[in-house]
mmCIF file of C-alpha atoms and ligand atoms in Angstrom:
data_model
loop_
_atom_site.group_PDB
_atom_site.id
_atom_site.type_symbol
_atom_site.label_atom_id
_atom_site.label_comp_id
_atom_site.label_asym_id
_atom_site.label_seq_id
_atom_site.Cartn_x
_atom_site.Cartn_y
_atom_site.Cartn_z
ATOM 1 C CA MET A 18 -43.976 -10.583 -36.303
ATOM 2 C CA ARG A 19 -42.686 -7.148 -36.361
ATOM 3 C CA LYS A 20 -44.797 -6.840 -33.521
ATOM 4 C CA ILE A 21 -43.418 -9.687 -31.119
ATOM 5 C CA ALA A 22 -39.722 -8.292 -31.919
ATOM 6 C CA CYS A 23 -40.764 -5.057 -30.781
ATOM 7 C CA ILE A 24 -42.166 -6.575 -27.666
ATOM 8 C CA ALA A 25 -38.777 -8.728 -26.663
ATOM 9 C CA LEU A 26 -36.992 -5.753 -27.097
ATOM 10 C CA PHE A 27 -38.908 -3.505 -25.471
ATOM 11 C CA THR A 28 -38.866 -6.205 -22.429
ATOM 12 C CA CYS A 29 -34.797 -6.616 -22.238
ATOM 13 C CA LEU A 30 -35.052 -2.536 -22.091
ATOM 14 C CA CYS A 31 -37.163 -2.607 -19.049
ATOM 15 C CA ILE A 32 -34.475 -4.933 -17.132
ATOM 16 C CA VAL A 33 -31.605 -3.094 -17.879
ATOM 17 C CA SER A 34 -33.894 0.014 -16.050
ATOM 18 C CA THR A 35 -35.206 -2.478 -13.477
ATOM 19 C CA ALA A 36 -31.293 -3.570 -13.001
ATOM 20 C CA GLN A 37 -30.630 0.211 -12.792
ATOM 21 C CA GLU A 38 -33.154 1.731 -10.355
ATOM 22 C CA LYS A 39 -32.186 -0.979 -8.913
ATOM 23 C CA TYR A 40 -28.821 -0.435 -7.811
ATOM 24 C CA ARG A 41 -26.648 2.112 -7.443
ATOM 25 C CA TYR A 42 -23.424 3.384 -9.866
ATOM 26 C CA LEU A 43 -21.346 5.344 -8.140
ATOM 27 C CA ARG A 44 -17.105 6.041 -8.734
ATOM 28 C CA THR A 45 -14.495 6.406 -6.063
ATOM 29 C CA THR A 46 -13.102 9.776 -5.453
ATOM 30 C CA GLY A 47 -11.040 11.471 -2.964
ATOM 31 C CA LYS A 48 -7.634 10.516 -1.332
ATOM 32 C CA LEU A 49 -7.011 7.126 -1.400
ATOM 33 C CA PRO A 50 -10.476 5.187 -1.272
ATOM 34 C CA MET A 51 -10.209 2.038 0.182
ATOM 35 C CA MET A 52 -11.814 -1.433 0.076
ATOM 36 C CA ALA A 53 -12.531 -2.937 3.513
ATOM 37 C CA TYR A 54 -13.100 -6.579 4.382
ATOM 38 C CA GLY A 55 -15.494 -5.648 7.218
ATOM 39 C CA LEU A 56 -16.748 -2.972 9.230
ATOM 40 C CA GLY A 57 -14.397 -3.842 11.900
ATOM 41 C CA ALA A 58 -12.892 -1.446 13.404
ATOM 42 C CA ASP A 59 -9.911 -0.085 16.087
ATOM 43 C CA ARG A 60 -7.497 2.901 16.299
ATOM 44 C CA LEU A 61 -6.243 1.824 12.959
ATOM 45 C CA GLY A 62 -9.662 1.382 11.112
ATOM 46 C CA GLY A 63 -10.835 -1.554 10.009
ATOM 47 C CA ALA A 64 -8.670 -4.150 7.836
ATOM 48 C CA LYS A 65 -8.655 -2.867 4.494
ATOM 49 C CA MET A 66 -8.538 -4.924 1.271
ATOM 50 C CA ASN A 67 -6.395 -2.332 -0.600
ATOM 51 C CA TYR A 68 -6.696 1.553 -1.721
ATOM 52 C CA ILE A 69 -7.828 1.425 -5.359
ATOM 53 C CA ASP A 70 -7.988 4.433 -7.787
ATOM 54 C CA THR A 71 -10.254 7.033 -8.080
ATOM 55 C CA ASN A 72 -13.344 7.368 -10.702
ATOM 56 C CA ILE A 73 -13.290 3.831 -10.815
ATOM 57 C CA LEU A 74 -17.547 2.038 -11.044
ATOM 58 C CA VAL A 75 -18.824 0.653 -8.163
ATOM 59 C CA LYS A 76 -22.421 -1.461 -7.791
ATOM 60 C CA VAL A 77 -23.631 -0.410 -4.556
ATOM 61 C CA VAL A 78 -26.573 -3.268 -3.395
ATOM 62 C CA ASP A 79 -26.826 -1.834 0.206
ATOM 63 C CA SER A 80 -25.541 0.056 2.895
ATOM 64 C CA ILE A 81 -24.898 -0.014 6.691
ATOM 65 C CA LYS A 82 -23.350 3.857 8.259
ATOM 66 C CA GLU A 83 -21.122 5.456 7.001
ATOM 67 C CA ASN A 84 -20.378 2.413 4.353
ATOM 68 C CA TYR A 85 -21.486 1.416 0.753
ATOM 69 C CA ILE A 86 -21.575 -2.543 -0.039
ATOM 70 C CA ILE A 87 -20.347 -3.184 -3.583
ATOM 71 C CA GLN A 88 -20.908 -6.422 -5.008
ATOM 72 C CA LEU A 89 -16.907 -6.755 -6.743
ATOM 73 C CA SER A 90 -17.841 -10.348 -8.811
ATOM 74 C CA LYS A 91 -21.266 -12.810 -8.504
ATOM 75 C CA ASN A 92 -19.781 -13.953 -4.903
ATOM 76 C CA LYS A 93 -17.429 -10.906 -3.155
ATOM 77 C CA THR A 94 -18.512 -7.624 -1.339
ATOM 78 C CA ALA A 95 -16.436 -5.383 -0.074
ATOM 79 C CA TYR A 96 -17.046 -2.027 2.243
ATOM 80 C CA LEU A 97 -16.686 1.635 0.644
ATOM 81 C CA GLU A 98 -16.872 4.361 2.940
ATOM 82 C CA LYS A 99 -19.878 6.601 1.297
ATOM 83 C CA SER A 100 -17.610 9.673 1.297
ATOM 84 C CA TYR A 101 -14.718 8.286 -1.335
ATOM 85 C CA THR A 102 -18.295 8.207 -4.057
ATOM 86 C CA LYS A 103 -19.281 10.619 -6.451
ATOM 87 C CA ASN A 104 -22.179 9.824 -8.592
ATOM 88 C CA ASP A 105 -21.629 10.209 -12.256
ATOM 89 C CA SER A 106 -24.368 11.325 -15.059
ATOM 90 C CA THR A 107 -22.202 9.907 -17.998
ATOM 91 C CA ILE A 108 -22.176 6.084 -16.901
ATOM 92 C CA GLN A 109 -22.917 3.707 -19.775
ATOM 93 C CA LEU A 110 -23.365 0.057 -17.884
ATOM 94 C CA LYS A 111 -22.500 -2.786 -20.428
ATOM 95 C CA PRO A 112 -24.156 -6.086 -19.842
ATOM 96 C CA PHE A 113 -20.992 -7.234 -19.330
ATOM 97 C CA TYR A 114 -16.816 -5.959 -19.145
ATOM 98 C CA LEU A 115 -13.767 -8.025 -21.234
ATOM 99 C CA THR A 116 -10.020 -7.391 -20.960
ATOM 100 C CA ASN A 117 -8.154 -6.689 -24.380
ATOM 101 C CA SER A 118 -5.123 -7.315 -25.065
ATOM 102 C CA TRP A 119 -2.232 -6.564 -23.064
ATOM 103 C CA SER A 120 1.758 -5.310 -22.776
ATOM 104 C CA VAL A 121 4.367 -5.756 -20.926
ATOM 105 C CA LYS A 122 7.061 -3.269 -21.541
ATOM 106 C CA GLY A 123 10.144 -2.241 -19.624
ATOM 107 C CA PHE A 124 11.114 1.701 -18.904
ATOM 108 C CA SER A 125 14.331 3.773 -18.994
ATOM 109 C CA ASP A 126 15.942 1.427 -16.778
ATOM 110 C CA SER A 127 14.036 1.705 -13.924
ATOM 111 C CA PHE A 128 10.509 -0.212 -14.123
ATOM 112 C CA ASP A 129 8.667 -2.350 -16.135
ATOM 113 C CA VAL A 130 5.144 -2.158 -16.824
ATOM 114 C CA VAL A 131 2.105 -4.451 -16.838
ATOM 115 C CA SER A 132 -0.791 -2.369 -19.143
ATOM 116 C CA ILE A 133 -4.418 -4.423 -19.102
ATOM 117 C CA GLY A 134 -6.676 -3.129 -21.345
ATOM 118 C CA MET A 135 -10.258 -2.747 -19.822
ATOM 119 C CA ASP A 136 -13.785 -1.411 -21.194
ATOM 120 C CA GLU A 137 -14.486 0.150 -17.965
ATOM 121 C CA ARG A 138 -12.387 1.217 -14.514
ATOM 122 C CA LEU A 139 -13.205 -1.442 -12.608
ATOM 123 C CA PRO A 140 -12.177 -2.693 -8.691
ATOM 124 C CA TYR A 141 -9.258 -4.411 -7.726
ATOM 125 C CA LYS A 142 -7.190 -6.247 -5.578
ATOM 126 C CA ILE A 143 -3.962 -6.349 -5.477
ATOM 127 C CA TRP A 144 -0.819 -7.921 -3.506
ATOM 128 C CA MET A 145 2.013 -9.905 -3.007
ATOM 129 C CA GLU A 146 3.455 -13.206 -2.672
ATOM 130 C CA THR A 147 6.622 -14.077 -1.941
ATOM 131 C CA ASN A 148 9.000 -17.441 -2.701
ATOM 132 C CA PRO A 149 8.647 -16.963 -5.089
ATOM 133 C CA ASN A 150 8.173 -13.581 -5.598
ATOM 134 C CA LYS A 151 4.557 -12.216 -7.576
ATOM 135 C CA ILE A 152 2.388 -9.583 -7.674
ATOM 136 C CA MET A 153 -1.151 -10.884 -8.078
ATOM 137 C CA VAL A 154 -4.286 -9.359 -9.182
ATOM 138 C CA GLU A 155 -7.616 -10.060 -8.760
ATOM 139 C CA LEU A 156 -9.873 -7.614 -11.410
ATOM 140 C CA TYR A 157 -13.636 -8.047 -10.772
ATOM 141 C CA GLY A 158 -16.614 -7.604 -12.565
ATOM 142 C CA VAL A 159 -14.539 -8.574 -16.129
ATOM 143 C CA GLN A 160 -13.987 -11.581 -18.173
ATOM 144 C CA SER A 161 -10.942 -12.435 -20.181
ATOM 145 C CA ASN A 162 -10.971 -11.724 -24.147
ATOM 146 C CA THR A 163 -7.075 -11.284 -23.924
ATOM 147 C CA ASN A 164 -5.888 -13.220 -26.941
ATOM 148 C CA TRP A 165 -2.021 -12.319 -26.776
ATOM 149 C CA ILE A 166 0.232 -10.787 -24.296
ATOM 150 C CA THR A 167 2.899 -9.032 -25.575
ATOM 151 C CA GLN A 168 6.338 -8.926 -24.110
ATOM 152 C CA LEU A 169 9.352 -7.272 -24.742
ATOM 153 C CA GLN A 170 13.061 -7.326 -24.076
ATOM 154 C CA THR A 171 13.357 -4.010 -21.831
ATOM 155 C CA VAL A 172 11.676 -5.604 -19.085
ATOM 156 C CA LYS A 173 13.384 -6.470 -16.441
ATOM 157 C CA GLU A 174 11.613 -7.501 -13.536
ATOM 158 C CA VAL A 175 8.793 -8.398 -14.697
ATOM 159 C CA LYS A 176 9.580 -12.696 -15.818
ATOM 160 C CA ASN A 177 6.307 -13.971 -16.851
ATOM 161 C CA VAL A 178 2.895 -12.789 -16.312
ATOM 162 C CA TYR A 179 -0.844 -14.677 -17.026
ATOM 163 C CA PHE A 180 -4.222 -14.815 -16.230
ATOM 164 C CA ASN A 181 -6.982 -17.260 -15.006
ATOM 165 C CA GLN A 182 -10.348 -16.802 -15.397
ATOM 166 C CA ILE A 183 -10.784 -17.839 -11.379
ATOM 167 C CA GLU A 184 -14.835 -16.789 -11.345
ATOM 168 C CA ASP A 185 -17.478 -16.214 -13.953
ATOM 169 C CA ASP A 186 -16.260 -12.890 -13.491
ATOM 170 C CA VAL A 187 -13.436 -12.494 -11.898
ATOM 171 C CA VAL A 188 -9.946 -12.659 -14.000
ATOM 172 C CA GLN A 189 -6.542 -13.638 -11.692
ATOM 173 C CA VAL A 190 -3.147 -12.149 -12.796
ATOM 174 C CA THR A 191 -0.360 -13.426 -12.078
ATOM 175 C CA ILE A 192 3.180 -11.127 -11.673
ATOM 176 C CA GLU A 193 6.175 -13.198 -11.564
ATOM 177 C CA LEU A 194 9.021 -11.313 -10.887
ATOM 178 C CA ASN A 195 12.953 -12.287 -11.391
ATOM 179 C CA HIS A 196 14.660 -11.587 -7.872
ATOM 180 C CA GLN A 197 14.136 -12.407 -4.319
ATOM 181 C CA GLN A 198 13.310 -8.910 -2.922
ATOM 182 C CA HIS A 199 10.259 -6.880 -3.934
ATOM 183 C CA TRP A 200 10.865 -3.552 -4.695
ATOM 184 C CA GLY A 201 7.419 -2.248 -4.580
ATOM 185 C CA PHE A 202 4.787 -1.628 -7.742
ATOM 186 C CA THR A 203 2.154 1.269 -7.942
ATOM 187 C CA ALA A 204 -1.286 -0.020 -9.063
ATOM 188 C CA GLY A 205 -3.824 2.080 -10.932
ATOM 189 C CA TYR A 206 -5.382 3.272 -14.079
ATOM 190 C CA LYS A 207 -4.263 5.302 -17.351
ATOM 191 C CA ASN A 208 -7.832 5.892 -18.822
ATOM 192 C CA LYS A 209 -9.388 2.824 -18.772
ATOM 193 C CA THR A 210 -5.942 0.660 -19.001
ATOM 194 C CA PHE A 211 -5.102 -0.934 -15.331
ATOM 195 C CA THR A 212 -1.018 -0.532 -14.874
ATOM 196 C CA VAL A 213 1.084 -2.352 -12.359
ATOM 197 C CA LYS A 214 4.264 -0.701 -12.663
ATOM 198 C CA VAL A 215 6.742 -2.583 -11.003
ATOM 199 C CA GLN A 216 10.303 -1.132 -9.269
ATOM 200 C CA HIS A 217 13.430 -2.827 -10.742
ATOM 201 C CA PRO A 218 16.224 -3.002 -7.897
ATOM 202 C CA PRO A 219 18.624 -0.409 -7.356
ATOM 203 C CA THR A 220 21.249 -0.453 -9.886
ATOM 204 C CA ASP A 221 23.653 0.921 -7.691
ATOM 205 C CA PHE A 222 22.805 -0.499 -4.073
ATOM 206 C CA ALA A 223 25.422 2.505 -2.451
ATOM 207 C CA ILE A 224 23.818 4.263 -0.192
ATOM 208 C CA GLN A 225 25.139 7.181 -1.433
ATOM 209 C CA ASN A 226 23.052 6.213 -4.314
ATOM 210 C CA MET A 227 19.730 5.831 -2.267
ATOM 211 C CA VAL A 228 16.986 8.400 -2.020
ATOM 212 C CA ILE A 229 15.661 7.566 1.646
ATOM 213 C CA ALA A 230 12.600 9.102 3.148
ATOM 214 C CA ILE A 231 12.044 9.397 6.912
ATOM 215 C CA ASP A 232 8.504 10.042 8.911
ATOM 216 C CA ALA A 233 8.433 11.557 12.199
ATOM 217 C CA GLY A 234 5.105 9.964 13.849
ATOM 218 C CA HIS A 235 2.321 13.230 14.924
ATOM 219 C CA GLY A 236 2.785 16.522 14.587
ATOM 220 C CA GLY A 237 0.889 19.339 15.272
ATOM 221 C CA SER A 238 -2.549 19.112 17.021
ATOM 222 C CA ASN A 239 -1.507 15.201 16.620
ATOM 223 C CA THR A 240 0.573 14.554 19.649
ATOM 224 C CA GLY A 241 0.659 11.127 20.361
ATOM 225 C CA ALA A 242 1.070 9.315 22.899
ATOM 226 C CA THR A 243 2.823 10.677 26.449
ATOM 227 C CA GLY A 244 5.321 9.980 28.898
ATOM 228 C CA ILE A 245 4.147 8.130 31.832
ATOM 229 C CA THR A 246 6.839 10.126 34.000
ATOM 230 C CA THR A 247 7.349 12.814 32.024
ATOM 231 C CA LYS A 248 4.651 13.626 30.281
ATOM 232 C CA ILE A 249 6.368 14.140 26.877
ATOM 233 C CA LYS A 250 4.978 14.245 24.326
ATOM 234 C CA GLU A 251 5.307 11.306 21.369
ATOM 235 C CA LYS A 252 5.678 13.722 17.901
ATOM 236 C CA GLU A 253 8.328 16.224 19.673
ATOM 237 C CA TYR A 254 10.278 13.036 20.643
ATOM 238 C CA THR A 255 9.659 10.992 16.774
ATOM 239 C CA LEU A 256 10.981 14.003 15.077
ATOM 240 C CA LEU A 257 14.221 13.817 17.483
ATOM 241 C CA PHE A 258 14.881 10.223 16.412
ATOM 242 C CA ALA A 259 13.734 11.003 12.813
ATOM 243 C CA LYS A 260 16.622 13.866 12.481
ATOM 244 C CA ALA A 261 19.073 11.803 14.039
ATOM 245 C CA LEU A 262 18.221 9.530 11.257
ATOM 246 C CA GLU A 263 18.698 12.232 9.113
ATOM 247 C CA LYS A 264 21.963 13.379 10.133
ATOM 248 C CA LEU A 265 23.399 9.975 10.224
ATOM 249 C CA LEU A 266 22.018 8.958 6.237
ATOM 250 C CA VAL A 267 22.703 12.509 4.718
ATOM 251 C CA LYS A 268 26.596 12.225 6.428
ATOM 252 C CA LYS A 269 26.781 8.579 4.900
ATOM 253 C CA GLY A 270 25.935 10.478 1.133
ATOM 254 C CA ALA A 271 21.999 9.413 0.887
ATOM 255 C CA LYS A 272 19.814 11.958 0.121
ATOM 256 C CA VAL A 273 17.171 11.744 2.820
ATOM 257 C CA ILE A 274 13.065 12.986 1.932
ATOM 258 C CA MET A 275 11.598 13.728 5.123
ATOM 259 C CA THR A 276 7.630 14.324 5.736
ATOM 260 C CA ARG A 277 8.288 16.779 8.238
ATOM 261 C CA SER A 278 10.872 18.750 9.544
ATOM 262 C CA SER A 279 9.009 20.922 12.170
ATOM 263 C CA ASP A 280 5.704 20.714 14.139
ATOM 264 C CA THR A 281 3.017 20.147 11.688
ATOM 265 C CA ALA A 282 0.057 18.040 11.999
ATOM 266 C CA ILE A 283 -0.117 16.458 8.463
ATOM 267 C CA ASP A 284 -2.559 13.979 7.840
ATOM 268 C CA ASN A 285 -1.471 10.153 7.264
ATOM 269 C CA LYS A 286 -2.774 9.808 3.235
ATOM 270 C CA ASP A 287 -1.347 13.134 2.833
ATOM 271 C CA ARG A 288 2.247 11.587 3.712
ATOM 272 C CA VAL A 289 1.656 8.539 1.433
ATOM 273 C CA LEU A 290 0.745 10.468 -1.570
ATOM 274 C CA PHE A 291 3.967 13.143 -0.968
ATOM 275 C CA LEU A 292 6.221 9.717 -0.414
ATOM 276 C CA GLN A 293 4.270 8.541 -4.014
ATOM 277 C CA GLU A 294 5.378 11.432 -5.706
ATOM 278 C CA GLN A 295 8.841 11.349 -4.049
ATOM 279 C CA GLN A 296 9.273 7.442 -4.663
ATOM 280 C CA PRO A 297 11.923 7.167 -2.347
ATOM 281 C CA ARG A 298 14.275 3.732 -2.253
ATOM 282 C CA LEU A 299 13.226 2.714 1.091
ATOM 283 C CA PHE A 300 10.616 4.416 3.344
ATOM 284 C CA ILE A 301 11.446 4.577 7.302
ATOM 285 C CA SER A 302 8.376 5.739 9.640
ATOM 286 C CA ILE A 303 9.330 6.219 13.491
ATOM 287 C CA HIS A 304 6.474 5.793 16.306
ATOM 288 C CA LEU A 305 7.432 5.361 20.122
ATOM 289 C CA ASN A 306 4.572 2.988 21.662
ATOM 290 C CA SER A 307 2.548 2.881 24.458
ATOM 291 C CA SER A 308 0.169 0.690 26.456
ATOM 292 C CA SER A 309 -2.019 0.239 28.951
ATOM 293 C CA LYS A 310 0.634 -2.160 30.620
ATOM 294 C CA THR A 311 3.129 -0.274 32.598
ATOM 295 C CA GLU A 312 5.294 -3.256 32.562
ATOM 296 C CA VAL A 313 5.034 -3.506 28.893
ATOM 297 C CA GLN A 314 8.509 -2.514 27.102
ATOM 298 C CA GLY A 315 10.534 -2.824 24.326
ATOM 299 C CA VAL A 316 11.037 -2.287 20.655
ATOM 300 C CA SER A 317 9.087 -3.742 17.530
ATOM 301 C CA THR A 318 9.241 -3.252 13.515
ATOM 302 C CA TYR A 319 5.949 -3.434 11.949
ATOM 303 C CA TYR A 320 5.346 -4.178 7.965
ATOM 304 C CA LYS A 321 1.719 -4.611 6.320
ATOM 305 C CA HIS A 322 2.963 -6.323 2.641
ATOM 306 C CA VAL A 323 5.044 -9.834 3.131
ATOM 307 C CA GLY A 324 7.553 -8.253 0.087
ATOM 308 C CA PHE A 325 8.309 -5.656 2.648
ATOM 309 C CA ARG A 326 9.100 -7.474 5.359
ATOM 310 C CA PRO A 327 12.622 -8.018 5.161
ATOM 311 C CA LEU A 328 13.900 -4.591 5.544
ATOM 312 C CA SER A 329 11.602 -4.388 8.864
ATOM 313 C CA VAL A 330 13.613 -7.885 10.026
ATOM 314 C CA SER A 331 17.136 -6.337 9.215
ATOM 315 C CA ILE A 332 16.015 -3.034 11.146
ATOM 316 C CA LEU A 333 14.733 -4.790 14.224
ATOM 317 C CA LYS A 334 17.868 -7.449 14.719
ATOM 318 C CA LYS A 335 20.203 -3.799 14.892
ATOM 319 C CA MET A 336 17.678 -2.698 17.426
ATOM 320 C CA LEU A 337 17.979 -6.154 19.384
ATOM 321 C CA GLU A 338 22.092 -4.443 19.730
ATOM 322 C CA LEU A 339 20.703 -1.962 22.141
ATOM 323 C CA ASP A 340 20.053 -2.796 25.550
ATOM 324 C CA LEU A 341 15.843 -3.237 24.474
ATOM 325 C CA ASN A 342 13.111 -6.019 25.115
ATOM 326 C CA GLU A 343 11.618 -6.956 22.248
ATOM 327 C CA PHE A 344 8.292 -6.591 21.433
ATOM 328 C CA GLY A 345 8.788 -8.005 18.250
ATOM 329 C CA ASN A 346 8.039 -7.903 14.103
ATOM 330 C CA VAL A 347 4.531 -7.257 13.695
ATOM 331 C CA GLY A 348 2.972 -7.996 9.953
ATOM 332 C CA SER A 349 -0.032 -6.675 8.450
ATOM 333 C CA PHE A 350 0.358 -3.955 10.237
ATOM 334 C CA ASN A 351 -3.529 -2.272 9.301
ATOM 335 C CA PHE A 352 -1.238 1.507 8.968
ATOM 336 C CA ILE A 353 -1.737 4.037 6.653
ATOM 337 C CA PRO A 354 1.377 4.733 5.660
ATOM 338 C CA ASN A 355 2.367 1.039 6.119
ATOM 339 C CA ALA A 356 0.261 0.865 3.129
ATOM 340 C CA ILE A 357 2.084 1.518 0.629
ATOM 341 C CA THR A 358 3.565 -0.798 -1.887
ATOM 342 C CA ASP A 359 5.724 1.617 -3.992
ATOM 343 C CA PHE A 360 8.331 0.645 -2.402
ATOM 344 C CA PRO A 361 9.768 -0.849 1.027
ATOM 345 C CA ASN A 362 9.189 0.487 4.271
ATOM 346 C CA CYS A 363 9.413 0.024 7.830
ATOM 347 C CA LEU A 364 7.704 1.219 11.119
ATOM 348 C CA VAL A 365 9.843 1.510 13.915
ATOM 349 C CA GLU A 366 8.326 2.031 17.541
ATOM 350 C CA VAL A 367 11.817 2.138 19.342
ATOM 351 C CA ALA A 368 10.140 1.984 22.680
ATOM 352 C CA PHE A 369 7.334 2.343 25.530
ATOM 353 C CA LEU A 370 6.644 6.007 26.346
ATOM 354 C CA SER A 371 4.458 4.061 28.990
ATOM 355 C CA ASN A 372 7.030 1.971 30.293
ATOM 356 C CA PRO A 373 9.546 4.109 33.009
ATOM 357 C CA GLU A 374 12.489 2.598 32.001
ATOM 358 C CA ASP A 375 12.175 2.634 28.240
ATOM 359 C CA GLU A 376 10.939 6.637 28.548
ATOM 360 C CA ARG A 377 14.382 7.571 30.595
ATOM 361 C CA LYS A 378 16.097 6.315 27.665
ATOM 362 C CA ILE A 379 13.521 7.933 25.000
ATOM 363 C CA LEU A 380 14.320 11.682 27.103
ATOM 364 C CA ASP A 381 18.669 10.680 26.009
ATOM 365 C CA PRO A 382 19.738 12.595 23.337
ATOM 366 C CA LYS A 383 22.939 9.707 23.162
ATOM 367 C CA PHE A 384 20.092 7.450 22.502
ATOM 368 C CA HIS A 385 18.496 9.262 19.291
ATOM 369 C CA LYS A 386 21.818 8.886 18.079
ATOM 370 C CA LYS A 387 22.492 5.283 19.423
ATOM 371 C CA VAL A 388 18.788 4.777 17.175
ATOM 372 C CA ALA A 389 19.518 6.329 14.153
ATOM 373 C CA GLU A 390 22.905 4.505 14.128
ATOM 374 C CA LYS A 391 21.023 0.798 14.297
ATOM 375 C CA ILE A 392 18.234 1.941 12.140
ATOM 376 C CA TYR A 393 21.052 2.162 9.613
ATOM 377 C CA ALA A 394 23.213 -0.728 9.861
ATOM 378 C CA GLY A 395 19.518 -2.637 9.264
ATOM 379 C CA ILE A 396 19.339 -0.542 5.948
ATOM 380 C CA LYS A 397 22.729 -1.135 4.860
ATOM 381 C CA ASP A 398 22.132 -4.618 6.016
ATOM 382 C CA PHE A 399 19.279 -5.105 3.957
ATOM 383 C CA LEU A 400 20.657 -3.780 1.284
ATOM 384 C CA LYS A 401 23.905 -6.080 1.110
ATOM 385 C CA THR A 402 21.810 -9.259 1.358
ATOM 386 C CA HIS A 403 19.778 -8.086 -1.799
ATOM 387 C CA GLN A 404 22.772 -6.449 -3.646
ATOM 388 C CA GLN A 405 23.404 -8.294 -7.294
HETATM 389 ZN ZN1 LIG B 23 2.324 6.954 17.160
#
């Protein structure tokens, strides 16, 4: 009998070690590791699923060019750039991973935190839904062992939280919100606890109490688009528009954070990391558009997350009061600064440098002031709509 037991144990160990040899287990590393749906690429990069935290355990099942295919659950995979992974000799695999107890707490009257205990830092997908407003999370490679969810009175924005085991190894988390507007969230791990920090709405909607970040697109060696007749550089004019907006917002009493105030090259991911540290209430990125068709002209605003659409709609509406063609409001925009979930953000493509009529406007300092006034008016409208 003893012999049989030994053989059984030996066989079991073999299976585990075969699994370890067949697949590689790595951890995420670097600046904003990103999971992608596919290998499609354009000037904005492949379609992003979302950025994930560092030191997340990933199971590599295949490799294509610069990417690993990672197994999220039995039925789901994602692409992850190899350069965003590292070896970890301390990884100790478990036959299964569980969620533990949760808590939902409010902090310092400014945010709520949903904390989900986990056995390991595992991959996740997080997104916004509207009408009714929710934050949705999928935790991959995990089974629910959550037997209670403690919710405290200090919570202001989170209305309710619950989970569904939607696949054998996928736990879906629903965070219902109280307000009509998404004010942003920050997701990641604190040790092995998955946390979602959910912003409360501002307590005071006066512009004097707002911290607003402005991003002048491009800079330094990244010159951006070029003017069709004058060959002016996008980086120089985004800075002029950004400074005009800064001047106006400061005059109105807002606190302004600039991603750059001079002709410096800043990586877009560094802009995101800087802004995540600063935690402004709103973020506006300014660019100038370009098309291979010179007749294309007009203004457009962009958002990625549907919960932030209202800000981009308010700004576009006001911008259209200027004598500009409507190029449109663009959603699911796959641009790095728009991927921020932490606070409402909007990218404004003021006009087309590739269109002679738009270019003439872009050159005019009076137009810079007018654009600043319209962006400000759009921000004011947005705040007014969502004031409690
Ligand atoms: Zn640009």
